[in-house]
Short mmCIF file of C-alpha atoms in Angstrom, two decimals:
data_model
loop_
_atom_site.label_atom_id
_atom_site.label_comp_id
_atom_site.label_asym_id
_atom_site.label_seq_id
_atom_site.Cartn_x
_atom_site.Cartn_y
_atom_site.Cartn_z
CA UNK A 1 0.00 0.00 0.00
CA UNK A 2 1.03 3.59 -0.52
CA UNK A 3 0.78 6.65 1.71
CA UNK A 4 1.56 10.34 1.36
CA UNK A 5 2.55 12.86 4.00
CA UNK A 6 2.44 16.58 3.40
CA UNK A 7 4.41 18.05 6.23
CA UNK A 8 2.89 21.52 6.23
CA UNK A 9 -0.83 22.20 6.36
CA UNK A 10 -0.33 25.91 5.66
CA UNK A 11 2.51 27.89 4.10
CA UNK A 12 2.39 31.70 4.11
CA UNK A 13 4.78 33.39 1.69
CA UNK A 14 5.36 36.92 0.47
CA UNK A 15 4.74 37.67 -3.18
CA UNK A 16 7.79 37.12 -5.41
CA UNK A 17 9.47 35.00 -2.74
CA UNK A 18 10.45 31.37 -3.41
CA UNK A 19 8.39 28.55 -1.97
CA UNK A 20 8.81 24.84 -1.30
CA UNK A 21 5.93 22.55 -0.41
CA UNK A 22 7.10 19.30 1.09
CA UNK A 23 5.84 15.82 0.30
CA UNK A 24 7.05 12.43 1.45
CA UNK A 25 5.64 9.11 0.37
CA UNK A 26 5.78 5.51 1.48
CA UNK A 27 5.46 2.50 -0.79
CA UNK A 28 6.73 -1.06 -1.09
CA UNK A 29 6.61 -0.85 -4.90
CA UNK A 30 7.67 1.67 -7.52
CA UNK A 31 5.40 4.64 -7.84
CA UNK A 32 4.11 7.45 -9.97
CA UNK A 33 3.94 10.85 -8.23
CA UNK A 34 1.72 13.84 -8.81
CA UNK A 35 1.02 17.35 -7.61
CA UNK A 36 -2.50 18.71 -8.01
CA UNK A 37 -3.68 22.26 -7.35
CA UNK A 38 -7.13 23.32 -6.19
CA UNK A 39 -8.09 26.95 -6.57
CA UNK A 40 -10.93 28.27 -4.40
CA UNK A 41 -14.28 26.72 -5.25
CA UNK A 42 -12.86 24.61 -8.05
CA UNK A 43 -11.92 20.99 -8.65
CA UNK A 44 -8.39 19.64 -8.58
CA UNK A 45 -6.22 20.02 -11.64
CA UNK A 46 -2.88 18.44 -12.45
CA UNK A 47 0.15 20.62 -11.86
CA UNK A 48 2.83 18.09 -12.78
CA UNK A 49 3.62 14.39 -12.67
CA UNK A 50 6.60 12.08 -12.39
CA UNK A 51 6.26 8.83 -14.32
CA UNK A 52 9.85 7.97 -15.25
CA UNK A 53 13.06 9.49 -16.60
CA UNK A 54 14.45 12.77 -15.33
CA UNK A 55 13.87 13.26 -11.64
CA UNK A 56 13.28 17.00 -12.12
CA UNK A 57 9.81 17.55 -13.43
CA UNK A 58 8.48 20.86 -14.70
CA UNK A 59 4.80 21.69 -14.58
CA UNK A 60 2.43 24.50 -15.34
CA UNK A 61 2.63 28.01 -13.92
CA UNK A 62 6.38 27.82 -13.29
CA UNK A 63 6.26 25.02 -10.73
CA UNK A 64 8.71 22.15 -10.63
CA UNK A 65 9.27 19.13 -8.40
CA UNK A 66 12.14 16.76 -7.82
CA UNK A 67 11.76 13.06 -7.24
CA UNK A 68 14.22 11.79 -4.64
CA UNK A 69 13.99 8.04 -4.33
CA UNK A 70 16.48 7.70 -1.47
CA UNK A 71 14.57 10.23 0.62
CA UNK A 72 11.17 9.14 -0.71
CA UNK A 73 10.30 12.76 -1.34
CA UNK A 74 8.68 14.78 -4.10
CA UNK A 75 8.89 18.41 -3.01
CA UNK A 76 7.25 21.14 -5.06
CA UNK A 77 9.08 24.42 -5.72
CA UNK A 78 8.58 27.75 -7.38
CA UNK A 79 11.30 30.42 -7.47
CA UNK A 80 8.91 33.38 -7.34
CA UNK A 81 5.25 33.16 -6.36
CA UNK A 82 2.35 35.36 -7.41
CA UNK A 83 -0.92 36.23 -5.75
CA UNK A 84 -2.63 33.97 -8.29
CA UNK A 85 -0.79 30.95 -6.83
CA UNK A 86 -2.98 31.14 -3.74
CA UNK A 87 -4.56 27.68 -3.60
CA UNK A 88 -4.41 24.31 -1.93
CA UNK A 89 -1.80 21.88 -3.23
CA UNK A 90 -2.11 18.11 -3.02
CA UNK A 91 0.67 15.58 -3.43
CA UNK A 92 -0.44 12.16 -4.64
CA UNK A 93 1.03 8.72 -5.32
CA UNK A 94 0.01 5.75 -7.40
CA UNK A 95 1.58 2.31 -7.71
CA UNK A 96 3.37 1.56 -10.96
CA UNK A 97 2.19 -1.25 -13.15
CA UNK A 98 -1.04 -1.43 -11.27
CA UNK A 99 -4.25 -1.98 -13.12
CA UNK A 100 -6.05 -0.38 -10.23
CA UNK A 101 -5.14 3.19 -11.19
CA UNK A 102 -6.00 4.27 -7.65
CA UNK A 103 -4.32 7.47 -6.47
CA UNK A 104 -3.62 8.21 -2.82
CA UNK A 105 -3.79 11.92 -1.97
CA UNK A 106 -2.06 13.76 0.82
CA UNK A 107 -3.92 16.01 3.22
CA UNK A 108 -3.06 19.15 1.27
CA UNK A 109 -1.00 22.30 1.88
CA UNK A 110 -2.71 25.66 1.78
CA UNK A 111 -0.44 28.23 0.15
CA UNK A 112 -1.28 31.83 1.00
CA UNK A 113 0.53 34.66 -0.72
CA UNK A 114 0.98 37.99 1.04
CA UNK A 115 1.44 41.14 -1.02
CA UNK B 1 -13.12 18.37 -24.85
CA UNK B 2 -15.74 19.29 -22.23
CA UNK B 3 -13.93 17.66 -19.34
CA UNK B 4 -15.70 15.89 -16.51
CA UNK B 5 -19.21 17.24 -16.04
CA UNK B 6 -21.00 17.18 -12.71
CA UNK B 7 -24.52 18.22 -11.81
CA UNK B 8 -25.89 19.90 -9.92
CA UNK B 9 -23.12 22.30 -8.88
CA UNK B 10 -24.92 23.14 -5.66
CA UNK B 11 -27.53 21.20 -3.77
CA UNK B 12 -29.34 22.22 -0.60
CA UNK B 13 -31.67 19.71 0.94
CA UNK B 14 -33.25 18.82 4.24
CA UNK B 15 -32.26 15.96 6.46
CA UNK B 16 -33.94 12.74 5.43
CA UNK B 17 -34.30 13.61 1.77
CA UNK B 18 -32.77 11.61 -1.05
CA UNK B 19 -29.94 13.25 -2.94
CA UNK B 20 -28.61 12.20 -6.34
CA UNK B 21 -25.36 13.54 -7.74
CA UNK B 22 -24.49 13.02 -11.39
CA UNK B 23 -21.29 12.69 -13.35
CA UNK B 24 -20.34 12.42 -16.99
CA UNK B 25 -16.71 11.30 -17.43
CA UNK B 26 -14.42 12.26 -20.25
CA UNK B 27 -15.18 10.23 -23.35
CA UNK B 28 -12.82 7.26 -23.69
CA UNK B 29 -11.89 7.12 -20.02
CA UNK B 30 -12.50 3.72 -18.46
CA UNK B 31 -12.03 4.64 -14.80
CA UNK B 32 -14.41 6.76 -12.77
CA UNK B 33 -13.89 7.91 -9.17
CA UNK B 34 -16.11 9.54 -6.58
CA UNK B 35 -14.47 11.63 -3.85
CA UNK B 36 -15.76 13.60 -0.89
CA UNK B 37 -13.96 16.66 0.47
CA UNK B 38 -14.52 18.22 3.89
CA UNK B 39 -12.45 20.50 6.06
CA UNK B 40 -12.21 17.87 8.77
CA UNK B 41 -11.39 14.80 6.71
CA UNK B 42 -9.83 16.25 3.57
CA UNK B 43 -10.21 14.39 0.28
CA UNK B 44 -11.62 10.88 0.63
CA UNK B 45 -12.05 8.29 -2.10
CA UNK B 46 -15.55 6.83 -1.82
CA UNK B 47 -15.70 4.37 -4.70
CA UNK B 48 -14.25 3.77 -8.13
CA UNK B 49 -15.32 1.96 -11.26
CA UNK B 50 -13.45 0.33 -14.11
CA UNK B 51 -15.39 -0.31 -17.31
CA UNK B 52 -18.61 0.48 -15.42
CA UNK B 53 -17.92 -2.16 -12.76
CA UNK B 54 -17.38 -1.10 -9.12
CA UNK B 55 -13.86 -2.13 -8.11
CA UNK B 56 -13.43 -0.71 -4.63
CA UNK B 57 -16.24 0.71 -2.51
CA UNK B 58 -14.43 0.48 0.82
CA UNK B 59 -14.59 4.25 1.19
CA UNK B 60 -18.37 4.43 1.09
CA UNK B 61 -19.24 5.59 4.60
CA UNK B 62 -22.37 3.53 5.13
CA UNK B 63 -25.34 1.89 3.49
CA UNK B 64 -27.04 5.23 2.97
CA UNK B 65 -24.57 5.81 0.14
CA UNK B 66 -24.81 4.01 -3.18
CA UNK B 67 -23.22 4.54 -6.58
CA UNK B 68 -24.01 3.22 -10.02
CA UNK B 69 -22.52 3.41 -13.46
CA UNK B 70 -25.10 2.13 -15.94
CA UNK B 71 -22.95 3.00 -18.95
CA UNK B 72 -19.56 4.44 -19.88
CA UNK B 73 -20.82 8.00 -19.99
CA UNK B 74 -22.83 8.35 -16.80
CA UNK B 75 -22.58 7.70 -13.09
CA UNK B 76 -24.66 8.60 -10.04
CA UNK B 77 -23.94 8.85 -6.35
CA UNK B 78 -27.04 8.62 -4.21
CA UNK B 79 -27.51 9.38 -0.52
CA UNK B 80 -30.71 8.14 1.06
CA UNK B 81 -31.59 9.37 3.62
CA UNK B 82 -29.29 12.36 3.78
CA UNK B 83 -27.91 13.69 7.08
CA UNK B 84 -26.26 17.02 8.00
CA UNK B 85 -22.87 15.28 8.37
CA UNK B 86 -23.03 14.43 4.65
CA UNK B 87 -22.53 18.10 3.84
CA UNK B 88 -19.38 18.30 1.72
CA UNK B 89 -18.10 18.86 -1.77
CA UNK B 90 -18.37 15.72 -3.88
CA UNK B 91 -16.00 15.33 -6.79
CA UNK B 92 -16.11 12.98 -9.71
CA UNK B 93 -12.90 12.18 -11.60
CA UNK B 94 -12.09 10.01 -14.58
CA UNK B 95 -8.93 8.53 -16.05
CA UNK B 96 -7.69 6.17 -18.68
CA UNK B 97 -5.16 3.41 -18.00
CA UNK B 98 -2.95 1.93 -20.61
CA UNK B 99 0.09 3.87 -21.64
CA UNK B 100 2.52 5.90 -19.61
CA UNK B 101 1.08 9.35 -19.14
CA UNK B 102 -2.51 8.29 -19.37
CA UNK B 103 -3.14 7.50 -15.72
CA UNK B 104 -3.80 11.07 -14.67
CA UNK B 105 -7.15 11.67 -13.03
CA UNK B 106 -9.20 14.56 -14.35
CA UNK B 107 -11.55 16.12 -11.86
CA UNK B 108 -14.94 17.69 -12.33
CA UNK B 109 -15.88 21.01 -10.71
CA UNK B 110 -17.64 19.30 -7.82
CA UNK B 111 -21.08 19.39 -6.26
CA UNK B 112 -21.40 21.35 -3.04
CA UNK B 113 -23.99 19.54 -0.91
CA UNK B 114 -25.58 21.16 2.10
CA UNK B 115 -27.94 19.09 4.23
CA UNK B 116 -29.95 21.16 6.68
#
């Protein structure tokens, strides 16, 4: 079975400052990893995903994440945030080669941007 | 592509009433998921289907909840009778499994349910 831990429930950041949202996972098998973003009163949408290959993954809106297998982490980063990045961010994991296609979501990190 | 469609977007009902939430997945997707999101419990997977067949319903909270998928383009989540603690945002998501890159879940806009 897989599990995901998002270490911070809330992260306040000043506009144009860098941000890192932390995510650690646990799994006995190889995994796929995802970050989803949920803007206020909307559904979740995919920000980026790691399936294979390069461990540095670039997503939409200037976000990127790095897969670190030894530390079982998949932290999300952005060098300079904007007010429009205010949202909740969910890390998620899915087992590779599984026909179940079930994704386990973390508890979410609320990113608030201060002007 | 219209994306995942959910209806209604908002539902307000009284305790004891039956509530039916609807979902139309993305055409060609063979997996469909129902989630519930609350402040207290976060995002919970209720049930998911593969090729219209329920695969895992272990997240369904109790017998008051039921879900069906009569065909590849339609699914319902029904609560009967509804209770105030069912108030939440219910999301439907769909995905396709097969090739690398096609296992991403696409979410609908959600249905905000309020049970008075």
